[in-house]
Amino acid sequence: MSVQMRQGLLLFLVTLTLWLGSCTGTPPADEAVDSSPSAPTEEEVTVAPEPTDPTAGLPVLEGLATVELVVNGDTIVLEIDGDDAPVTAGNFVDLVERGVYDGTVFHRVIREPEPFVVQGGDPLSKDPSVPARRFGTGNFVDPETETPRYIPLEIKPAEAERPLYGKTFEAAGISASPALPHTRGAVAMARSDMPNSASAQFYIALGDLAFLDGNYAVFGYVTEGMDVVDGIQQGDTLESATVTDGLDNLQVNP
């Protein structure tokens, strides 16, 4: 298979795994809703409003943190990077500390025709009353506000002082590489086609996926246990997620 054909197929898989069905809700009246057969059918795709201050009211990680995931009795160690992705990293660490990910399911695992991603973290997937066909349509609902928490797309260009918020590199006309690229073991947020729609679902790259750079927010990397990630099968449970270091770097902006 040629390089162009492989890239085209992988881009199609991106649409199925990271785009459609990663976030749901009720969209504003002036937002178009994807009505293609692959889109969620139970609820409609939504988008968070453009933030004036992208960190306002959101958890922010000021520095690094270490998170351990236990899957099939084995441990995966993640280094979470709040230096280059403070909002995305802060959201993840906060959800880990809340226990949101404990008992969730890896609902999409794609290794063919080439290693792609394992995706999980949907809070709906640990509810036994929710059918498996709906896994991948859920968000984190803040118990204080009783509304879903969305975070803005956050990607920092290499050598830049701060991240770009709310736009892909292409939309912003940026040709630089990201500070956190999609190399094997990268941990990033899944979202719908709306840039500011990431909530809780995340994925781990099974190979180098440079064509995702500038489009999805990487916020950390697997530092130990990539062999465990390689062994994850669709339907496997994330038994526990624990912040083992750096929790004191987590702040919540007013």
JSON list of N, CA, C and O in Angstrom, two decimals, residues 19-71:
[
{"chain": "A", "resi": 19, "resn": "TRP", "atom": "N", "xyz": [-13.23, 11.83, 16.15]},
{"chain": "A", "resi": 19, "resn": "TRP", "atom": "CA", "xyz": [-14.07, 12.96, 15.78]},
{"chain": "A", "resi": 19, "resn": "TRP", "atom": "C", "xyz": [-15.52, 12.67, 16.10]},
{"chain": "A", "resi": 19, "resn": "TRP", "atom": "O", "xyz": [-16.06, 13.13, 17.08]},
{"chain": "A", "resi": 20, "resn": "LEU", "atom": "N", "xyz": [-16.17, 11.85, 15.31]},
{"chain": "A", "resi": 20, "resn": "LEU", "atom": "CA", "xyz": [-17.58, 11.59, 15.50]},
{"chain": "A", "resi": 20, "resn": "LEU", "atom": "C", "xyz": [-17.80, 10.74, 16.74]},
{"chain": "A", "resi": 20, "resn": "LEU", "atom": "O", "xyz": [-17.14, 9.76, 16.95]},
{"chain": "A", "resi": 21, "resn": "GLY", "atom": "N", "xyz": [-18.76, 11.18, 17.55]},
{"chain": "A", "resi": 21, "resn": "GLY", "atom": "CA", "xyz": [-19.16, 10.37, 18.70]},
{"chain": "A", "resi": 21, "resn": "GLY", "atom": "C", "xyz": [-18.34, 10.57, 19.93]},
{"chain": "A", "resi": 21, "resn": "GLY", "atom": "O", "xyz": [-18.53, 9.86, 20.91]},
{"chain": "A", "resi": 22, "resn": "SER", "atom": "N", "xyz": [-17.40, 11.54, 19.96]},
{"chain": "A", "resi": 22, "resn": "SER", "atom": "CA", "xyz": [-16.60, 11.71, 21.16]},
{"chain": "A", "resi": 22, "resn": "SER", "atom": "C", "xyz": [-17.23, 12.64, 22.16]},
{"chain": "A", "resi": 22, "resn": "SER", "atom": "O", "xyz": [-16.92, 12.59, 23.33]},
{"chain": "A", "resi": 23, "resn": "CYS", "atom": "N", "xyz": [-18.15, 13.52, 21.73]},
{"chain": "A", "resi": 23, "resn": "CYS", "atom": "CA", "xyz": [-18.82, 14.44, 22.64]},
{"chain": "A", "resi": 23, "resn": "CYS", "atom": "C", "xyz": [-20.25, 14.65, 22.18]},
{"chain": "A", "resi": 23, "resn": "CYS", "atom": "O", "xyz": [-20.51, 14.72, 20.99]},
{"chain": "A", "resi": 24, "resn": "THR", "atom": "N", "xyz": [-21.16, 14.74, 23.14]},
{"chain": "A", "resi": 24, "resn": "THR", "atom": "CA", "xyz": [-22.55, 14.91, 22.79]},
{"chain": "A", "resi": 24, "resn": "THR", "atom": "C", "xyz": [-23.20, 15.97, 23.63]},
{"chain": "A", "resi": 24, "resn": "THR", "atom": "O", "xyz": [-22.67, 16.42, 24.63]},
{"chain": "A", "resi": 25, "resn": "GLY", "atom": "N", "xyz": [-24.44, 16.35, 23.23]},
{"chain": "A", "resi": 25, "resn": "GLY", "atom": "CA", "xyz": [-25.18, 17.34, 23.98]},
{"chain": "A", "resi": 25, "resn": "GLY", "atom": "C", "xyz": [-26.14, 18.05, 23.06]},
{"chain": "A", "resi": 25, "resn": "GLY", "atom": "O", "xyz": [-26.49, 17.56, 22.00]},
{"chain": "A", "resi": 26, "resn": "THR", "atom": "N", "xyz": [-26.57, 19.23, 23.42]},
{"chain": "A", "resi": 26, "resn": "THR", "atom": "CA", "xyz": [-27.49, 20.01, 22.60]},
{"chain": "A", "resi": 26, "resn": "THR", "atom": "C", "xyz": [-26.77, 21.21, 22.04]},
{"chain": "A", "resi": 26, "resn": "THR", "atom": "O", "xyz": [-26.30, 22.06, 22.80]},
{"chain": "A", "resi": 27, "resn": "PRO", "atom": "N", "xyz": [-26.64, 21.35, 20.71]},
{"chain": "A", "resi": 27, "resn": "PRO", "atom": "CA", "xyz": [-25.87, 22.43, 20.13]},
{"chain": "A", "resi": 27, "resn": "PRO", "atom": "C", "xyz": [-26.65, 23.73, 20.12]},
{"chain": "A", "resi": 27, "resn": "PRO", "atom": "O", "xyz": [-27.89, 23.72, 20.18]},
{"chain": "A", "resi": 28, "resn": "PRO", "atom": "N", "xyz": [-25.93, 24.86, 20.04]},
{"chain": "A", "resi": 28, "resn": "PRO", "atom": "CA", "xyz": [-26.63, 26.12, 19.85]},
{"chain": "A", "resi": 28, "resn": "PRO", "atom": "C", "xyz": [-27.43, 26.09, 18.56]},
{"chain": "A", "resi": 28, "resn": "PRO", "atom": "O", "xyz": [-27.12, 25.36, 17.63]},
{"chain": "A", "resi": 29, "resn": "ALA", "atom": "N", "xyz": [-28.47, 26.94, 18.48]},
{"chain": "A", "resi": 29, "resn": "ALA", "atom": "CA", "xyz": [-29.38, 26.90, 17.34]},
{"chain": "A", "resi": 29, "resn": "ALA", "atom": "C", "xyz": [-28.69, 27.21, 16.03]},
{"chain": "A", "resi": 29, "resn": "ALA", "atom": "O", "xyz": [-29.10, 26.74, 14.98]},
{"chain": "A", "resi": 30, "resn": "ASP", "atom": "N", "xyz": [-27.59, 28.00, 16.08]},
{"chain": "A", "resi": 30, "resn": "ASP", "atom": "CA", "xyz": [-26.93, 28.39, 14.84]},
{"chain": "A", "resi": 30, "resn": "ASP", "atom": "C", "xyz": [-25.79, 27.46, 14.47]},
{"chain": "A", "resi": 30, "resn": "ASP", "atom": "O", "xyz": [-25.04, 27.72, 13.56]},
{"chain": "A", "resi": 31, "resn": "GLU", "atom": "N", "xyz": [-25.63, 26.34, 15.20]},
{"chain": "A", "resi": 31, "resn": "GLU", "atom": "CA", "xyz": [-24.56, 25.40, 14.89]},
{"chain": "A", "resi": 31, "resn": "GLU", "atom": "C", "xyz": [-25.11, 24.27, 14.03]},
{"chain": "A", "resi": 31, "resn": "GLU", "atom": "O", "xyz": [-26.15, 23.67, 14.34]},
{"chain": "A", "resi": 32, "resn": "ALA", "atom": "N", "xyz": [-24.40, 23.94, 12.96]},
{"chain": "A", "resi": 32, "resn": "ALA", "atom": "CA", "xyz": [-24.80, 22.81, 12.12]},
{"chain": "A", "resi": 32, "resn": "ALA", "atom": "C", "xyz": [-24.45, 21.51, 12.81]},
{"chain": "A", "resi": 32, "resn": "ALA", "atom": "O", "xyz": [-23.40, 21.39, 13.42]},
{"chain": "A", "resi": 33, "resn": "VAL", "atom": "N", "xyz": [-25.30, 20.52, 12.70]},
{"chain": "A", "resi": 33, "resn": "VAL", "atom": "CA", "xyz": [-25.08, 19.23, 13.32]},
{"chain": "A", "resi": 33, "resn": "VAL", "atom": "C", "xyz": [-24.76, 18.21, 12.24]},
{"chain": "A", "resi": 33, "resn": "VAL", "atom": "O", "xyz": [-25.42, 18.17, 11.21]},
{"chain": "A", "resi": 34, "resn": "ASP", "atom": "N", "xyz": [-23.71, 17.40, 12.46]},
{"chain": "A", "resi": 34, "resn": "ASP", "atom": "CA", "xyz": [-23.34, 16.37, 11.50]},
{"chain": "A", "resi": 34, "resn": "ASP", "atom": "C", "xyz": [-24.43, 15.31, 11.49]},
{"chain": "A", "resi": 34, "resn": "ASP", "atom": "O", "xyz": [-24.71, 14.70, 12.51]},
{"chain": "A", "resi": 35, "resn": "SER", "atom": "N", "xyz": [-25.05, 15.09, 10.35]},
{"chain": "A", "resi": 35, "resn": "SER", "atom": "CA", "xyz": [-26.13, 14.12, 10.25]},
{"chain": "A", "resi": 35, "resn": "SER", "atom": "C", "xyz": [-25.71, 12.88, 9.46]},
{"chain": "A", "resi": 35, "resn": "SER", "atom": "O", "xyz": [-26.56, 12.13, 9.00]},
{"chain": "A", "resi": 36, "resn": "SER", "atom": "N", "xyz": [-24.41, 12.68, 9.28]},
{"chain": "A", "resi": 36, "resn": "SER", "atom": "CA", "xyz": [-23.94, 11.52, 8.54]},
{"chain": "A", "resi": 36, "resn": "SER", "atom": "C", "xyz": [-24.23, 10.25, 9.32]},
{"chain": "A", "resi": 36, "resn": "SER", "atom": "O", "xyz": [-24.43, 10.28, 10.53]},
{"chain": "A", "resi": 37, "resn": "PRO", "atom": "N", "xyz": [-24.26, 9.08, 8.66]},
{"chain": "A", "resi": 37, "resn": "PRO", "atom": "CA", "xyz": [-24.59, 7.84, 9.35]},
{"chain": "A", "resi": 37, "resn": "PRO", "atom": "C", "xyz": [-23.65, 7.50, 10.49]},
{"chain": "A", "resi": 37, "resn": "PRO", "atom": "O", "xyz": [-24.03, 6.75, 11.38]},
{"chain": "A", "resi": 38, "resn": "SER", "atom": "N", "xyz": [-22.41, 8.03, 10.48]},
{"chain": "A", "resi": 38, "resn": "SER", "atom": "CA", "xyz": [-21.46, 7.70, 11.53]},
{"chain": "A", "resi": 38, "resn": "SER", "atom": "C", "xyz": [-21.62, 8.56, 12.77]},
{"chain": "A", "resi": 38, "resn": "SER", "atom": "O", "xyz": [-21.02, 8.28, 13.79]},
{"chain": "A", "resi": 39, "resn": "ALA", "atom": "N", "xyz": [-22.39, 9.63, 12.68]},
{"chain": "A", "resi": 39, "resn": "ALA", "atom": "CA", "xyz": [-22.56, 10.53, 13.80]},
{"chain": "A", "resi": 39, "resn": "ALA", "atom": "C", "xyz": [-23.42, 9.88, 14.87]},
{"chain": "A", "resi": 39, "resn": "ALA", "atom": "O", "xyz": [-24.20, 8.97, 14.61]},
{"chain": "A", "resi": 40, "resn": "PRO", "atom": "N", "xyz": [-23.32, 10.35, 16.13]},
{"chain": "A", "resi": 40, "resn": "PRO", "atom": "CA", "xyz": [-24.17, 9.80, 17.18]},
{"chain": "A", "resi": 40, "resn": "PRO", "atom": "C", "xyz": [-25.64, 9.95, 16.84]},
{"chain": "A", "resi": 40, "resn": "PRO", "atom": "O", "xyz": [-26.05, 10.97, 16.27]},
{"chain": "A", "resi": 41, "resn": "THR", "atom": "N", "xyz": [-26.44, 8.95, 17.19]},
{"chain": "A", "resi": 41, "resn": "THR", "atom": "CA", "xyz": [-27.86, 9.01, 16.87]},
{"chain": "A", "resi": 41, "resn": "THR", "atom": "C", "xyz": [-28.71, 9.36, 18.08]},
{"chain": "A", "resi": 41, "resn": "THR", "atom": "O", "xyz": [-29.77, 9.93, 17.95]},
{"chain": "A", "resi": 42, "resn": "GLU", "atom": "N", "xyz": [-28.22, 9.01, 19.30]},
{"chain": "A", "resi": 42, "resn": "GLU", "atom": "CA", "xyz": [-29.03, 9.26, 20.48]},
{"chain": "A", "resi": 42, "resn": "GLU", "atom": "C", "xyz": [-29.06, 10.74, 20.84]},
{"chain": "A", "resi": 42, "resn": "GLU", "atom": "O", "xyz": [-30.07, 11.26, 21.29]},
{"chain": "A", "resi": 43, "resn": "GLU", "atom": "N", "xyz": [-27.91, 11.41, 20.70]},
{"chain": "A", "resi": 43, "resn": "GLU", "atom": "CA", "xyz": [-27.82, 12.81, 21.02]},
{"chain": "A", "resi": 43, "resn": "GLU", "atom": "C", "xyz": [-27.02, 13.51, 19.94]},
{"chain": "A", "resi": 43, "resn": "GLU", "atom": "O", "xyz": [-26.36, 12.87, 19.13]},
{"chain": "A", "resi": 44, "resn": "GLU", "atom": "N", "xyz": [-27.04, 14.84, 19.93]},
{"chain": "A", "resi": 44, "resn": "GLU", "atom": "CA", "xyz": [-26.39, 15.57, 18.88]},
{"chain": "A", "resi": 44, "resn": "GLU", "atom": "C", "xyz": [-25.04, 16.09, 19.32]},
{"chain": "A", "resi": 44, "resn": "GLU", "atom": "O", "xyz": [-24.78, 16.31, 20.50]},
{"chain": "A", "resi": 45, "resn": "VAL", "atom": "N", "xyz": [-24.15, 16.31, 18.34]},
{"chain": "A", "resi": 45, "resn": "VAL", "atom": "CA", "xyz": [-22.83, 16.82, 18.62]},
{"chain": "A", "resi": 45, "resn": "VAL", "atom": "C", "xyz": [-22.92, 18.28, 19.06]},
{"chain": "A", "resi": 45, "resn": "VAL", "atom": "O", "xyz": [-23.72, 19.04, 18.54]},
{"chain": "A", "resi": 46, "resn": "THR", "atom": "N", "xyz": [-22.11, 18.66, 20.03]},
{"chain": "A", "resi": 46, "resn": "THR", "atom": "CA", "xyz": [-22.17, 20.01, 20.55]},
{"chain": "A", "resi": 46, "resn": "THR", "atom": "C", "xyz": [-20.81, 20.67, 20.49]},
{"chain": "A", "resi": 46, "resn": "THR", "atom": "O", "xyz": [-19.82, 20.08, 20.09]},
{"chain": "A", "resi": 47, "resn": "VAL", "atom": "N", "xyz": [-20.76, 21.91, 20.90]},
{"chain": "A", "resi": 47, "resn": "VAL", "atom": "CA", "xyz": [-19.51, 22.66, 20.91]},
{"chain": "A", "resi": 47, "resn": "VAL", "atom": "C", "xyz": [-19.53, 23.61, 22.08]},
{"chain": "A", "resi": 47, "resn": "VAL", "atom": "O", "xyz": [-20.57, 24.17, 22.43]},
{"chain": "A", "resi": 48, "resn": "ALA", "atom": "N", "xyz": [-18.39, 23.78, 22.74]},
{"chain": "A", "resi": 48, "resn": "ALA", "atom": "CA", "xyz": [-18.29, 24.76, 23.80]},
{"chain": "A", "resi": 48, "resn": "ALA", "atom": "C", "xyz": [-18.08, 26.13, 23.19]},
{"chain": "A", "resi": 48, "resn": "ALA", "atom": "O", "xyz": [-17.53, 26.26, 22.10]},
{"chain": "A", "resi": 49, "resn": "PRO", "atom": "N", "xyz": [-18.52, 27.20, 23.85]},
{"chain": "A", "resi": 49, "resn": "PRO", "atom": "CA", "xyz": [-18.33, 28.54, 23.30]},
{"chain": "A", "resi": 49, "resn": "PRO", "atom": "C", "xyz": [-16.87, 28.93, 23.24]},
{"chain": "A", "resi": 49, "resn": "PRO", "atom": "O", "xyz": [-16.05, 28.41, 24.00]},
{"chain": "A", "resi": 50, "resn": "GLU", "atom": "N", "xyz": [-16.53, 29.83, 22.34]},
{"chain": "A", "resi": 50, "resn": "GLU", "atom": "CA", "xyz": [-15.17, 30.32, 22.26]},
{"chain": "A", "resi": 50, "resn": "GLU", "atom": "C", "xyz": [-14.79, 31.02, 23.57]},
{"chain": "A", "resi": 50, "resn": "GLU", "atom": "O", "xyz": [-15.50, 31.92, 24.02]},
{"chain": "A", "resi": 51, "resn": "PRO", "atom": "N", "xyz": [-13.71, 30.60, 24.22]},
{"chain": "A", "resi": 51, "resn": "PRO", "atom": "CA", "xyz": [-13.36, 31.20, 25.50]},
{"chain": "A", "resi": 51, "resn": "PRO", "atom": "C", "xyz": [-12.65, 32.54, 25.32]},
{"chain": "A", "resi": 51, "resn": "PRO", "atom": "O", "xyz": [-11.80, 32.69, 24.46]},
{"chain": "A", "resi": 52, "resn": "THR", "atom": "N", "xyz": [-13.02, 33.53, 26.16]},
{"chain": "A", "resi": 52, "resn": "THR", "atom": "CA", "xyz": [-12.26, 34.78, 26.18]},
{"chain": "A", "resi": 52, "resn": "THR", "atom": "C", "xyz": [-10.98, 34.56, 26.97]},
{"chain": "A", "resi": 52, "resn": "THR", "atom": "O", "xyz": [-9.91, 35.01, 26.58]},
{"chain": "A", "resi": 53, "resn": "ASP", "atom": "N", "xyz": [-11.08, 33.87, 28.09]},
{"chain": "A", "resi": 53, "resn": "ASP", "atom": "CA", "xyz": [-9.93, 33.41, 28.84]},
{"chain": "A", "resi": 53, "resn": "ASP", "atom": "C", "xyz": [-10.02, 31.90, 28.89]},
{"chain": "A", "resi": 53, "resn": "ASP", "atom": "O", "xyz": [-10.88, 31.34, 29.57]},
{"chain": "A", "resi": 54, "resn": "PRO", "atom": "N", "xyz": [-9.16, 31.20, 28.14]},
{"chain": "A", "resi": 54, "resn": "PRO", "atom": "CA", "xyz": [-9.31, 29.74, 28.01]},
{"chain": "A", "resi": 54, "resn": "PRO", "atom": "C", "xyz": [-9.09, 28.98, 29.31]},
{"chain": "A", "resi": 54, "resn": "PRO", "atom": "O", "xyz": [-9.46, 27.82, 29.41]},
{"chain": "A", "resi": 55, "resn": "THR", "atom": "N", "xyz": [-8.50, 29.63, 30.31]},
{"chain": "A", "resi": 55, "resn": "THR", "atom": "CA", "xyz": [-8.26, 28.94, 31.58]},
{"chain": "A", "resi": 55, "resn": "THR", "atom": "C", "xyz": [-9.30, 29.27, 32.64]},
{"chain": "A", "resi": 55, "resn": "THR", "atom": "O", "xyz": [-9.28, 28.70, 33.73]},
{"chain": "A", "resi": 56, "resn": "ALA", "atom": "N", "xyz": [-10.23, 30.17, 32.34]},
{"chain": "A", "resi": 56, "resn": "ALA", "atom": "CA", "xyz": [-11.18, 30.64, 33.34]},
{"chain": "A", "resi": 56, "resn": "ALA", "atom": "C", "xyz": [-12.05, 29.50, 33.86]},
{"chain": "A", "resi": 56, "resn": "ALA", "atom": "O", "xyz": [-12.72, 28.82, 33.09]},
{"chain": "A", "resi": 57, "resn": "GLY", "atom": "N", "xyz": [-12.03, 29.31, 35.16]},
{"chain": "A", "resi": 57, "resn": "GLY", "atom": "CA", "xyz": [-12.88, 28.32, 35.80]},
{"chain": "A", "resi": 57, "resn": "GLY", "atom": "C", "xyz": [-12.46, 26.89, 35.58]},
{"chain": "A", "resi": 57, "resn": "GLY", "atom": "O", "xyz": [-13.18, 25.96, 36.00]},
{"chain": "A", "resi": 58, "resn": "LEU", "atom": "N", "xyz": [-11.32, 26.66, 34.96]},
{"chain": "A", "resi": 58, "resn": "LEU", "atom": "CA", "xyz": [-10.87, 25.31, 34.65]},
{"chain": "A", "resi": 58, "resn": "LEU", "atom": "C", "xyz": [-9.65, 24.92, 35.49]},
{"chain": "A", "resi": 58, "resn": "LEU", "atom": "O", "xyz": [-8.85, 25.77, 35.86]},
{"chain": "A", "resi": 59, "resn": "PRO", "atom": "N", "xyz": [-9.50, 23.62, 35.76]},
{"chain": "A", "resi": 59, "resn": "PRO", "atom": "CA", "xyz": [-8.27, 23.17, 36.41]},
{"chain": "A", "resi": 59, "resn": "PRO", "atom": "C", "xyz": [-7.08, 23.40, 35.49]},
{"chain": "A", "resi": 59, "resn": "PRO", "atom": "O", "xyz": [-7.17, 23.19, 34.28]},
{"chain": "A", "resi": 60, "resn": "VAL", "atom": "N", "xyz": [-5.97, 23.83, 36.06]},
{"chain": "A", "resi": 60, "resn": "VAL", "atom": "CA", "xyz": [-4.75, 24.10, 35.31]},
{"chain": "A", "resi": 60, "resn": "VAL", "atom": "C", "xyz": [-3.59, 23.41, 36.02]},
{"chain": "A", "resi": 60, "resn": "VAL", "atom": "O", "xyz": [-3.46, 23.51, 37.25]},
{"chain": "A", "resi": 61, "resn": "LEU", "atom": "N", "xyz": [-2.77, 22.71, 35.24]},
{"chain": "A", "resi": 61, "resn": "LEU", "atom": "CA", "xyz": [-1.59, 22.06, 35.82]},
{"chain": "A", "resi": 61, "resn": "LEU", "atom": "C", "xyz": [-0.38, 22.94, 35.57]},
{"chain": "A", "resi": 61, "resn": "LEU", "atom": "O", "xyz": [0.00, 23.19, 34.43]},
{"chain": "A", "resi": 62, "resn": "GLU", "atom": "N", "xyz": [0.23, 23.41, 36.63]},
{"chain": "A", "resi": 62, "resn": "GLU", "atom": "CA", "xyz": [1.40, 24.27, 36.54]},
{"chain": "A", "resi": 62, "resn": "GLU", "atom": "C", "xyz": [2.66, 23.44, 36.78]},
{"chain": "A", "resi": 62, "resn": "GLU", "atom": "O", "xyz": [3.16, 23.37, 37.89]},
{"chain": "A", "resi": 63, "resn": "GLY", "atom": "N", "xyz": [3.13, 22.80, 35.73]},
{"chain": "A", "resi": 63, "resn": "GLY", "atom": "CA", "xyz": [4.29, 21.91, 35.85]},
{"chain": "A", "resi": 63, "resn": "GLY", "atom": "C", "xyz": [3.93, 20.51, 35.39]},
{"chain": "A", "resi": 63, "resn": "GLY", "atom": "O", "xyz": [3.04, 20.32, 34.55]},
{"chain": "A", "resi": 64, "resn": "LEU", "atom": "N", "xyz": [4.60, 19.51, 35.94]},
{"chain": "A", "resi": 64, "resn": "LEU", "atom": "CA", "xyz": [4.42, 18.12, 35.54]},
{"chain": "A", "resi": 64, "resn": "LEU", "atom": "C", "xyz": [3.68, 17.33, 36.60]},
{"chain": "A", "resi": 64, "resn": "LEU", "atom": "O", "xyz": [3.66, 17.70, 37.77]},
{"chain": "A", "resi": 65, "resn": "ALA", "atom": "N", "xyz": [3.08, 16.23, 36.18]},
{"chain": "A", "resi": 65, "resn": "ALA", "atom": "CA", "xyz": [2.46, 15.28, 37.10]},
{"chain": "A", "resi": 65, "resn": "ALA", "atom": "C", "xyz": [2.66, 13.88, 36.55]},
{"chain": "A", "resi": 65, "resn": "ALA", "atom": "O", "xyz": [2.89, 13.69, 35.35]},
{"chain": "A", "resi": 66, "resn": "THR", "atom": "N", "xyz": [2.60, 12.91, 37.45]},
{"chain": "A", "resi": 66, "resn": "THR", "atom": "CA", "xyz": [2.70, 11.51, 37.06]},
{"chain": "A", "resi": 66, "resn": "THR", "atom": "C", "xyz": [1.40, 10.80, 37.40]},
{"chain": "A", "resi": 66, "resn": "THR", "atom": "O", "xyz": [0.87, 10.96, 38.50]},
{"chain": "A", "resi": 67, "resn": "VAL", "atom": "N", "xyz": [0.88, 10.05, 36.43]},
{"chain": "A", "resi": 67, "resn": "VAL", "atom": "CA", "xyz": [-0.36, 9.30, 36.62]},
{"chain": "A", "resi": 67, "resn": "VAL", "atom": "C", "xyz": [-0.10, 7.84, 36.29]},
{"chain": "A", "resi": 67, "resn": "VAL", "atom": "O", "xyz": [0.58, 7.53, 35.30]},
{"chain": "A", "resi": 68, "resn": "GLU", "atom": "N", "xyz": [-0.62, 6.96, 37.12]},
{"chain": "A", "resi": 68, "resn": "GLU", "atom": "CA", "xyz": [-0.51, 5.52, 36.87]},
{"chain": "A", "resi": 68, "resn": "GLU", "atom": "C", "xyz": [-1.88, 4.95, 36.55]},
{"chain": "A", "resi": 68, "resn": "GLU", "atom": "O", "xyz": [-2.84, 5.15, 37.31]},
{"chain": "A", "resi": 69, "resn": "LEU", "atom": "N", "xyz": [-1.96, 4.25, 35.42]},
{"chain": "A", "resi": 69, "resn": "LEU", "atom": "CA", "xyz": [-3.17, 3.54, 35.02]},
{"chain": "A", "resi": 69, "resn": "LEU", "atom": "C", "xyz": [-2.95, 2.06, 35.25]},
{"chain": "A", "resi": 69, "resn": "LEU", "atom": "O", "xyz": [-1.87, 1.54, 34.97]},
{"chain": "A", "resi": 70, "resn": "VAL", "atom": "N", "xyz": [-3.98, 1.37, 35.74]},
{"chain": "A", "resi": 70, "resn": "VAL", "atom": "CA", "xyz": [-3.90, -0.08, 35.90]},
{"chain": "A", "resi": 70, "resn": "VAL", "atom": "C", "xyz": [-4.91, -0.71, 34.95]},
{"chain": "A", "resi": 70, "resn": "VAL", "atom": "O", "xyz": [-6.12, -0.43, 35.04]},
{"chain": "A", "resi": 71, "resn": "VAL", "atom": "N", "xyz": [-4.41, -1.53, 34.04]},
{"chain": "A", "resi": 71, "resn": "VAL", "atom": "CA", "xyz": [-5.23, -2.22, 33.05]},
{"chain": "A", "resi": 71, "resn": "VAL", "atom": "C", "xyz": [-4.83, -3.69, 33.05]},
{"chain": "A", "resi": 71, "resn": "VAL", "atom": "O", "xyz": [-3.65, -4.01, 32.91]}
]
